[in-house]
Short mmCIF file of C-alpha atoms in Angstrom, two decimals:
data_model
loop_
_atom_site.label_atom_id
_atom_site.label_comp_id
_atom_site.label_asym_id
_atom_site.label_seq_id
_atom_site.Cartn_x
_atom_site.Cartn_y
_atom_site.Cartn_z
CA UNK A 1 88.64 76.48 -40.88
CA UNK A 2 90.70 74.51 -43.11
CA UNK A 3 89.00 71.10 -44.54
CA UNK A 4 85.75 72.37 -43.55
CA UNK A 5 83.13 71.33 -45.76
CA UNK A 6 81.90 74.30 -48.29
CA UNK A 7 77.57 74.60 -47.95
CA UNK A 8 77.35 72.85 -44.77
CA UNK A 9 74.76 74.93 -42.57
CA UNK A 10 77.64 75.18 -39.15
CA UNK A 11 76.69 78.15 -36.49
CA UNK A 12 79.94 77.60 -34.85
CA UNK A 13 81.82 77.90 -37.66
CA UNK A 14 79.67 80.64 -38.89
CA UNK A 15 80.57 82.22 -35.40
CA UNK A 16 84.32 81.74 -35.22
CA UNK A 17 84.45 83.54 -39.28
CA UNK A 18 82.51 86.69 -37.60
CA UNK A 19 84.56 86.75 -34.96
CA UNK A 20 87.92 86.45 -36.57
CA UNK A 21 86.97 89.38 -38.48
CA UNK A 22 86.15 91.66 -35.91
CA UNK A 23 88.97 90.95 -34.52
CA UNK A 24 89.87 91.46 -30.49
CA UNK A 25 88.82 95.38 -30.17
CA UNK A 26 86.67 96.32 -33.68
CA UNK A 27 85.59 98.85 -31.44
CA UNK A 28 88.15 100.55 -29.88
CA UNK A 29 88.32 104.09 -32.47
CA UNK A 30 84.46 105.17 -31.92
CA UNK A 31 84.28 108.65 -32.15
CA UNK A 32 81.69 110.91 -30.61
CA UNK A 33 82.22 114.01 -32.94
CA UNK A 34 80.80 118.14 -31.65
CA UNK A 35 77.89 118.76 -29.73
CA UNK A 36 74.89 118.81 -31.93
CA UNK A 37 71.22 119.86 -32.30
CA UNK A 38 68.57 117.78 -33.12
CA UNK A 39 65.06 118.66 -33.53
CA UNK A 40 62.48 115.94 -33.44
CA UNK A 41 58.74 116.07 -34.70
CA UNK A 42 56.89 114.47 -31.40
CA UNK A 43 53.31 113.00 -31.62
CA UNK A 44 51.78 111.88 -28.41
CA UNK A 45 49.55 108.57 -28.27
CA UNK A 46 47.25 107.48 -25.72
CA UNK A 47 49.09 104.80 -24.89
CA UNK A 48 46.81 101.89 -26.03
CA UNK A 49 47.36 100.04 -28.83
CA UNK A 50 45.72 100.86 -32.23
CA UNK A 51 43.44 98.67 -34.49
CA UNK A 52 46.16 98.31 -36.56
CA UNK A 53 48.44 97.39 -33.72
CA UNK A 54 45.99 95.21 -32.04
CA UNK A 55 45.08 93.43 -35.24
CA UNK A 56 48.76 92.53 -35.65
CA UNK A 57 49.02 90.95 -32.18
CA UNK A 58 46.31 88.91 -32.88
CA UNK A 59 46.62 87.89 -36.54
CA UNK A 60 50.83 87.73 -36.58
CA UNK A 61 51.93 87.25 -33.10
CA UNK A 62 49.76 83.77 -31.97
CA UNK A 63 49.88 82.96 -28.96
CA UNK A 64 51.26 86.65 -27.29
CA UNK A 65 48.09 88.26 -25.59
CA UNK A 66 47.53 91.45 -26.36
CA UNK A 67 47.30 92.23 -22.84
CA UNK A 68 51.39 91.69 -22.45
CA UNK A 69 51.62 94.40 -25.16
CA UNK A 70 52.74 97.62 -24.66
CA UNK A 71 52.61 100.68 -26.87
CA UNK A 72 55.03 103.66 -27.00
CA UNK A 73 53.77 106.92 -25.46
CA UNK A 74 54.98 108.94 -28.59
CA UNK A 75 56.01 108.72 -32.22
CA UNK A 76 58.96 110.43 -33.06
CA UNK A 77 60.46 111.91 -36.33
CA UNK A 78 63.97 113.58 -36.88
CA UNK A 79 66.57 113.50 -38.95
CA UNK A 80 70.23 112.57 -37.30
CA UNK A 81 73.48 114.16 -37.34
CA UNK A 82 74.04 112.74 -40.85
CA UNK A 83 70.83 113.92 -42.34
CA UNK A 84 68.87 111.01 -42.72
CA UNK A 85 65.41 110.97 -41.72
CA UNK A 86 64.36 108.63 -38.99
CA UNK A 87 61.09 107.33 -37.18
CA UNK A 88 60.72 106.10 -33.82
CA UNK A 89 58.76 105.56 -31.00
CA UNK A 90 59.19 106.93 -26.87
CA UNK A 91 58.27 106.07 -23.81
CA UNK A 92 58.38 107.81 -20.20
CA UNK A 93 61.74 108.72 -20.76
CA UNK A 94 61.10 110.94 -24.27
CA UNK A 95 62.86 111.28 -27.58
CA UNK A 96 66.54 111.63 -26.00
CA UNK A 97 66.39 107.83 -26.14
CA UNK A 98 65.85 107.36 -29.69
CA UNK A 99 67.54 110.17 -30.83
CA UNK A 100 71.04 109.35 -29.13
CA UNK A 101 70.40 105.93 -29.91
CA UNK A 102 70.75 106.21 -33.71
CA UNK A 103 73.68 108.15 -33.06
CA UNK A 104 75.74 106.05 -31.28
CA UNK A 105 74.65 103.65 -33.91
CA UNK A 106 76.15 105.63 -36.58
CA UNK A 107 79.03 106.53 -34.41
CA UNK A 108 79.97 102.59 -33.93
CA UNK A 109 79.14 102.01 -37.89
CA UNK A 110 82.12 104.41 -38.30
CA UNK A 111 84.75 102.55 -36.07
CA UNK A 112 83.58 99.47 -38.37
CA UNK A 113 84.55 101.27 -41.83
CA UNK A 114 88.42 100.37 -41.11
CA UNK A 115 87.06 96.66 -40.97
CA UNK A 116 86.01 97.03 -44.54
CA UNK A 117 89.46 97.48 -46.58
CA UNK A 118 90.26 93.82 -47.42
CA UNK A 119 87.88 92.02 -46.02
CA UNK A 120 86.81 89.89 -49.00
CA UNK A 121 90.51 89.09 -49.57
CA UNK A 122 90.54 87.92 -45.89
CA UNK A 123 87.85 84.93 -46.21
CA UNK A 124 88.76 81.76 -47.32
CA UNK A 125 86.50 79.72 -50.19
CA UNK A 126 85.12 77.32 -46.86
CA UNK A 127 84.39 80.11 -44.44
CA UNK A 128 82.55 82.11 -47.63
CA UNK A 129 80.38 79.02 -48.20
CA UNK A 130 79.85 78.44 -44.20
CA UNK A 131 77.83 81.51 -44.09
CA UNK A 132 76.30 81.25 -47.52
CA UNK A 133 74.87 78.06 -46.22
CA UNK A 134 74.53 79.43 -42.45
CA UNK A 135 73.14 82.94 -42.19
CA UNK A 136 70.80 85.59 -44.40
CA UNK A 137 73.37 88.08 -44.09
CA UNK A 138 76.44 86.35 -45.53
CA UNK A 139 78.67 89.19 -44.95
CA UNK A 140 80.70 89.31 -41.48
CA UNK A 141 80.65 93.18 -41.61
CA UNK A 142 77.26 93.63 -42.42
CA UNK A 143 76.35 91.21 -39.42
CA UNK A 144 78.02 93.35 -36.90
CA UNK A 145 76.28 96.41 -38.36
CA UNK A 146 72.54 94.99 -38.07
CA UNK A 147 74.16 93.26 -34.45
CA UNK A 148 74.31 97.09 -33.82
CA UNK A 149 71.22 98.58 -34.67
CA UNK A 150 69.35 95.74 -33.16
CA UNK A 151 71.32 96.65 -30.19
CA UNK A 152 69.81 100.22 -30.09
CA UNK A 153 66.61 98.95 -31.22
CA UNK A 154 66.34 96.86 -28.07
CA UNK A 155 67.35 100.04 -25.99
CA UNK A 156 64.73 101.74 -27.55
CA UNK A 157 62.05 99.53 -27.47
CA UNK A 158 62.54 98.45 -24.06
CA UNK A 159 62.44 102.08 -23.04
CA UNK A 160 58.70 102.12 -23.25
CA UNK A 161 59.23 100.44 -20.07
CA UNK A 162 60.86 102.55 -18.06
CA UNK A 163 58.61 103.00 -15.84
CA UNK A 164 58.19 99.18 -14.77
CA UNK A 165 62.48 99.83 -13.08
CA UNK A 166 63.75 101.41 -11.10
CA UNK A 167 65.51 103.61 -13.57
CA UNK A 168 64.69 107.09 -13.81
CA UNK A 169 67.28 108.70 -16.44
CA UNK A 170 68.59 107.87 -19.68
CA UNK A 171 71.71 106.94 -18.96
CA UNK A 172 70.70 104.79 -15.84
CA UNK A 173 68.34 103.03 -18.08
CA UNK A 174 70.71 101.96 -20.52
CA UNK A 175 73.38 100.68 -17.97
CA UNK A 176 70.60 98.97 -16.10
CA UNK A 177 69.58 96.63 -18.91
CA UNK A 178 73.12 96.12 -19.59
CA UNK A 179 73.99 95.17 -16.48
CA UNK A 180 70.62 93.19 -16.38
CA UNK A 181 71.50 91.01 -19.00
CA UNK A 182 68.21 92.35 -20.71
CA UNK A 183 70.27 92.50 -24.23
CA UNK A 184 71.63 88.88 -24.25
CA UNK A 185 68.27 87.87 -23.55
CA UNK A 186 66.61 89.58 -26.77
CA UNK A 187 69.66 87.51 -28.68
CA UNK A 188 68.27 84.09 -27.32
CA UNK A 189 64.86 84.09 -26.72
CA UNK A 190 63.81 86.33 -29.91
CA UNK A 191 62.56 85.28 -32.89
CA UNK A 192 64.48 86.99 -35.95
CA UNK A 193 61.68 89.35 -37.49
CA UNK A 194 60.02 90.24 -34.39
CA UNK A 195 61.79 92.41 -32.93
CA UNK A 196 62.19 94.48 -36.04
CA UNK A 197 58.17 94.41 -36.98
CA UNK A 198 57.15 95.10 -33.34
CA UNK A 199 59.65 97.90 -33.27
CA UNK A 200 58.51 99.24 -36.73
CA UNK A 201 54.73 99.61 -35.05
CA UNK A 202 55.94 101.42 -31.59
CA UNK A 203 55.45 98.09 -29.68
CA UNK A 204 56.73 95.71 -27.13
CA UNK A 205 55.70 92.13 -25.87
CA UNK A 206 57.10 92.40 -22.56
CA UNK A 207 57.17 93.26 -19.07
CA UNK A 208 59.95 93.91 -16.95
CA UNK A 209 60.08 92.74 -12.92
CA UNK A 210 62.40 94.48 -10.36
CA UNK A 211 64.76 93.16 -8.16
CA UNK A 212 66.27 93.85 -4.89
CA UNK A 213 69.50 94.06 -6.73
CA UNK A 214 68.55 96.78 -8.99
CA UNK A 215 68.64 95.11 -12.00
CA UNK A 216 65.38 94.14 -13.71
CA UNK A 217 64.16 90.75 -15.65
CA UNK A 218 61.46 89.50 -18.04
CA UNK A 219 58.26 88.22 -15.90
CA UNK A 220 57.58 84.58 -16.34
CA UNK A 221 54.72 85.23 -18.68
CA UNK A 222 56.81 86.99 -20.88
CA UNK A 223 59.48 84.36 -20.99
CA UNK A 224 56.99 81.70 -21.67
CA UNK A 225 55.65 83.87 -24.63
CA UNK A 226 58.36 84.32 -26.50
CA UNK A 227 60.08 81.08 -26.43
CA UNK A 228 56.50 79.33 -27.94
CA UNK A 229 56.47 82.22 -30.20
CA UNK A 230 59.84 81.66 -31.35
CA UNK A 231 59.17 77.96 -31.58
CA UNK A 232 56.00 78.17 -34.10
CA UNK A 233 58.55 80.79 -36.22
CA UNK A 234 61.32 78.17 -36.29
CA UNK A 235 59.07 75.27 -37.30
CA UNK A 236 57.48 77.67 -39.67
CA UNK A 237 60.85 78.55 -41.09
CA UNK A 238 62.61 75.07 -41.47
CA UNK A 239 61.47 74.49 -44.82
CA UNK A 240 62.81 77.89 -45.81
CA UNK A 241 65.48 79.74 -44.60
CA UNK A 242 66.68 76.75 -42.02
CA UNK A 243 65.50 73.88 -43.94
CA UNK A 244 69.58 72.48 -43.25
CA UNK A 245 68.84 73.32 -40.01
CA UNK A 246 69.30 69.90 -38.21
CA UNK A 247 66.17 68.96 -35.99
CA UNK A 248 66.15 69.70 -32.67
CA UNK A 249 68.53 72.94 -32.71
CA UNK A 250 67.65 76.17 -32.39
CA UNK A 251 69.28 79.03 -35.06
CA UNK A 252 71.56 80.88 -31.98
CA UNK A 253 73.00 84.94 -32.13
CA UNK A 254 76.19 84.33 -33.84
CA UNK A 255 77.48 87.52 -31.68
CA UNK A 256 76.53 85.18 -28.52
CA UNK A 257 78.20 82.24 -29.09
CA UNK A 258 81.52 81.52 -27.49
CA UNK A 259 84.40 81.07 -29.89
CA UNK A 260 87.41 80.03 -27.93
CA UNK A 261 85.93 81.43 -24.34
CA UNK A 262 84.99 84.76 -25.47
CA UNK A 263 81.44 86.06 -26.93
CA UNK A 264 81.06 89.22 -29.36
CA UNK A 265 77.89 90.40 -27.86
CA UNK A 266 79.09 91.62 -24.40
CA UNK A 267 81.74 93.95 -26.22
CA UNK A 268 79.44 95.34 -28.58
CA UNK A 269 76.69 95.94 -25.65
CA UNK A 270 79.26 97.58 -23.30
CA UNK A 271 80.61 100.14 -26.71
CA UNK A 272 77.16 101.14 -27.85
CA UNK A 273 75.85 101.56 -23.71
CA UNK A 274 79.30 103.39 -22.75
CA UNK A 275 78.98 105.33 -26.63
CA UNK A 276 74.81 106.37 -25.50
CA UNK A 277 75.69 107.53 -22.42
CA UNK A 278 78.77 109.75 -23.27
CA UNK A 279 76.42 111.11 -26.21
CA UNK A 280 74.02 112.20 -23.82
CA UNK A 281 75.77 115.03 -22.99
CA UNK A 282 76.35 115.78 -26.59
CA UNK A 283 73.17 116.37 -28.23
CA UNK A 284 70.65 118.76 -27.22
CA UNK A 285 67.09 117.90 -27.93
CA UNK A 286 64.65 120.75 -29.08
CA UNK A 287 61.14 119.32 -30.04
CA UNK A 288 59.56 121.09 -32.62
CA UNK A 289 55.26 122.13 -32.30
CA UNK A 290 53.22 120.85 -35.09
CA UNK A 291 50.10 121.45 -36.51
CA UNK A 292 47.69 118.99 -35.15
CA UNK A 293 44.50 120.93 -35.66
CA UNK A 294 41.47 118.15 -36.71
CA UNK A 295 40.88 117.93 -40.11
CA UNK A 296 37.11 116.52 -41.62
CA UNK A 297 37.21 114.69 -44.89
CA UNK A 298 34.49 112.14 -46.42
CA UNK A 299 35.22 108.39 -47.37
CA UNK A 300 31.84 107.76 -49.68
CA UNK A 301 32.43 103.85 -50.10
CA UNK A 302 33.01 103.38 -46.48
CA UNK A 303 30.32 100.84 -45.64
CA UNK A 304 31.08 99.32 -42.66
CA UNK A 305 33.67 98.41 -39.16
CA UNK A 306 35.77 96.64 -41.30
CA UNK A 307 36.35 99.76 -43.35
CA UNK A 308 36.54 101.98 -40.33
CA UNK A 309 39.45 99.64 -39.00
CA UNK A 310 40.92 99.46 -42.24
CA UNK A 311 41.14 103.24 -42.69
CA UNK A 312 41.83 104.14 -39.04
CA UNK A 313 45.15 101.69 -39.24
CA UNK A 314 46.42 103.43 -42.77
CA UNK A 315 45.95 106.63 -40.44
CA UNK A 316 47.58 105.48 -37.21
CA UNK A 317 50.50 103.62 -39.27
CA UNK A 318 51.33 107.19 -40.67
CA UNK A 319 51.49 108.94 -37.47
CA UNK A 320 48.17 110.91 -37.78
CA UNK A 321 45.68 111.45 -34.80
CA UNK A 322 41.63 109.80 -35.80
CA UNK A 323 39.42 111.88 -33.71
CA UNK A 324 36.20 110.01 -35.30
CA UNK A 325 34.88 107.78 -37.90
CA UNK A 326 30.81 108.01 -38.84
CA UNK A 327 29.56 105.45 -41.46
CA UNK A 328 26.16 107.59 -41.47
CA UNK A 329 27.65 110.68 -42.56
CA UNK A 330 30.59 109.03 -44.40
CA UNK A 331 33.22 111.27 -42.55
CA UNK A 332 36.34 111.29 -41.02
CA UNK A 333 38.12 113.36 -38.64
CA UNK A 334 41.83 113.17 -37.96
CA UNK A 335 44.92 115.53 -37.85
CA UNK A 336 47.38 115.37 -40.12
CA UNK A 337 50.82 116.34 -39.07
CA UNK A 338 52.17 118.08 -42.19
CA UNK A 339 50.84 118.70 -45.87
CA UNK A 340 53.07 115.84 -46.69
CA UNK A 341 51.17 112.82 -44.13
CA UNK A 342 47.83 114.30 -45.55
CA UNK A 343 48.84 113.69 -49.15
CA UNK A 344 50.70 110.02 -47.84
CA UNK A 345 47.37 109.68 -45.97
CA UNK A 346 44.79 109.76 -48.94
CA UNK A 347 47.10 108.08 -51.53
CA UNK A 348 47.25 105.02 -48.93
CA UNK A 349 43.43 104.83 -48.46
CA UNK A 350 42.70 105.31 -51.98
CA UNK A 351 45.62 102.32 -52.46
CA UNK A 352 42.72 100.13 -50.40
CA UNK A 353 40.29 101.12 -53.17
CA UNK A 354 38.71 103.59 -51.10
CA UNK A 355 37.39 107.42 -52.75
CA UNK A 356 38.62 110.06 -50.57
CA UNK A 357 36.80 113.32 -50.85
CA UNK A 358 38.72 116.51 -48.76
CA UNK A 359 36.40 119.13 -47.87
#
C-alpha cells in the first residue's frame, strides 16, 4: 500500500485493506453457545403483494415487473438470543429460517470482536484515505459485519422460494444456494439498497430454475432485470456517492474481489451456511397465538382510492391484517396484532393527516 495516493477512489486497493484485516481465518473461533428457545409472533399473508408493496415495485423498482415479484408467506417477530427485537419475513419453509439466521449472524459478529483490539493502529494514513474515498462504510470491520448480515439476509429472502428447488429442509436449503453460487450472485448483480429495501417489505425480485445437478439458478428474466436495474442505480448514483467512480466500471463486492488469488466472500458464505446449519439443532422454535380478532374503526376524511391505498399500506407495513375499507360508511376493518400495532397503527395514519375515530 505504500506510495499509494491518499483520496483516490481504488476498489482493489480498497479490497486488499479489508482483506488484510481479516486476516487468513477471521472466522475460525465462532461459537454456537446452549440450546435456546425462541418464540416468534407469526402473521400469515396471502401471499400477494400489498398496495404498498405493489406501489413500490412500480414507483422504485423501474423496469422489474411486478409479476417477477414474490412476497413472503408470513411476517415474523421475535426477539433473539440476545434480546433484541427483530422482524422478518417466511416462506414455505417457516420462521426457523429467520430465526437461526440472525443467530448465526450474531454468533459470527462475536468471532469478529477479537478483530477489533487495534485495528485503527493497524491502518496506514493511504489505506485510511483509500476507503474514505472508496466505500460508505470506511471501516474494514464494520464491512465484514454488514458482509454478514447481508449474507443471512440473502438466505432469508431467497427462502420465500423454496418451493421453486428442489430443497425441502432448512439446512438443505442453505447448502443448496451455497453450493449454487446463489450468494456470489446477489454480490454482483445487486444493486446496493435493494436488497435491503426489498427485504425490509417481505419481498423478492426473483425466480429460481432447477437443474439436473441439484443446484438451482436465477431464470434469464431475472438476470436481465437486475443488471438494467442496477445500471439506472449506478448512473443515478455517479454524481453522488460514485461520482470518482471512473466511467465505464461498475462499484464490485469488495468481499468478492480476488486479492492475491483468494476472495473473502466464499469463506464468509461457507462459516455463516456451516454456523445455520449446526444452529439448527440448537434452537427450538415455539410460535406464539395472537389475537387477530377484526377490529372496526372510522377514518371521517377518507374521501377516496387514493386514501384507501394510502391507509391500507400504513396498515400492511405494520403487520396488521385489512379485512375492508368502505368510503360510504367511512370505516375500516383490520386486526391489530397487539395493543401496541393498534396505537403504532392510528398514530401513523393520523401522521398522513388523516382523523382516526376507534369505536
Amino acid at each position: 500500500m505504500a506510495g499509494l495516493p491518499g483520496g483516490r477512489y481504488d476498489r482493489t486497493a480498497a479490497a486488499r485493506v479489508l482483506a488484510s484485516v481479516a486476516g487468513p481465518a477471521p472466522f475460525d473461533q465462532v461459537v454456537l453457545g446452549d440450546a435456546r428457545r425462541l418464540e416468534p409472533e407469526v402473521v400469515p399473508l396471502d401471499g400477494q403483494l400489498t398496495a404498498m408493496q405493489l406501489d413500490y415495485v412500480q414507483q422504485r423498482m423501474r423496469p422489474c415487473p411486478p409479476a417477477l415479484v414474490v412476497s413472503a408467506a408470513s411476517k415474523v417477530s421475535w426477539r433473539d438470543s440476545g434480546g433484541v427485537a427483530n422482524v422478518a419475513h417466511c416462506g414455505p419453509l417457516g420462521p426457523i429460517v429467520p430465526l437461526v439466521a440472525r443467530e448465526a449472524t450474531l454468533a459470527m459478529w462475536q468471532a469478529l470482536a477479537g478483530l477489533d483490539a487495534g485495528l485503527d493502529a493497524g491502518l496506514t494514513d493511504d489505506e485510511r484515505a483509500v476507503m474514505a474515498a472508496t466505500t460508505t462504510d470506511k471501516d474494514p470491520l464494520e464491512i465484514l459485519r454488514v458482509g454478514i448480515d447481508t449474507t443471512s439476509r440473502a438466505l432469508v429472502q431467497h427462502a420465500y422460494l423454496a418451493d421453486q428447488t428442489p430443497y425441502r429442509s432448512a439446512a438443505e436449503f442453505a447448502r443448496g444456494l451455497r453450493d449454487s453460487g446463489i450468494f456470489a450472485v446477489v454480490a454482483n448483480t445487486w444493486f446496493w439498497g435493494l436488497q435491503s429495501s426489498t427485504f425490509r417489505r417481505g419481498m423478492i425480485p426473483a425466480r429460481l430454475v432447477a437443474q439436473d445437478d441439484g443446484t438451482v439458478r436465477y431464470a434469464a428474466e431475472t438476470v436481465d432485470v437486475l443488471r438494467e436495474m442496477k445500471q439506472t442505480a449506478i448512473a443515478d448514483a455517479h454524481e453522488q456517492q460514485y461520482a470518482l467512480l471512473p466511467a465505464g466500471e461498475q462499484p464490485r463486492c469488495l468481499a468478492n474481489m480476488s486479492v492475491d488469488g483468494v476472495r473473502l466472500l466464499p469463506g464468509v458464505v461457507d462459516t455463516f451456511v456451516e454456523t445455520f446449519v449446526q444452529l439448527l439443532e440448537l434452537v427450538e422454535i415455539r410460535e406464539t397465538g395472537m389475537d387477530t380478532a377484526d377490529e372496526v374503526f372510522e377514518v371521517p376524511d377518507m374521501t377516496c382510492s387514493h386514501c384507501t391505498n394510502t391507509i391500507t399500506g400504513v396498515l400492511e407495513s405494520l403487520g396488521v391484517r385489512v379485512a375492508g375499507i368502505d368510503l360510504d360508511t367511512k370505516q375500516v376493518v383490520a386486526a391489530f396484532p397487539s395493543d401496541e400495532v393498534r396505537v403504532q397503527s392510528f398514530e401513523a395514519i393520523r401522521e398522513r393527516g388523516y382523523t382516526v375515530v376507534p369505536q
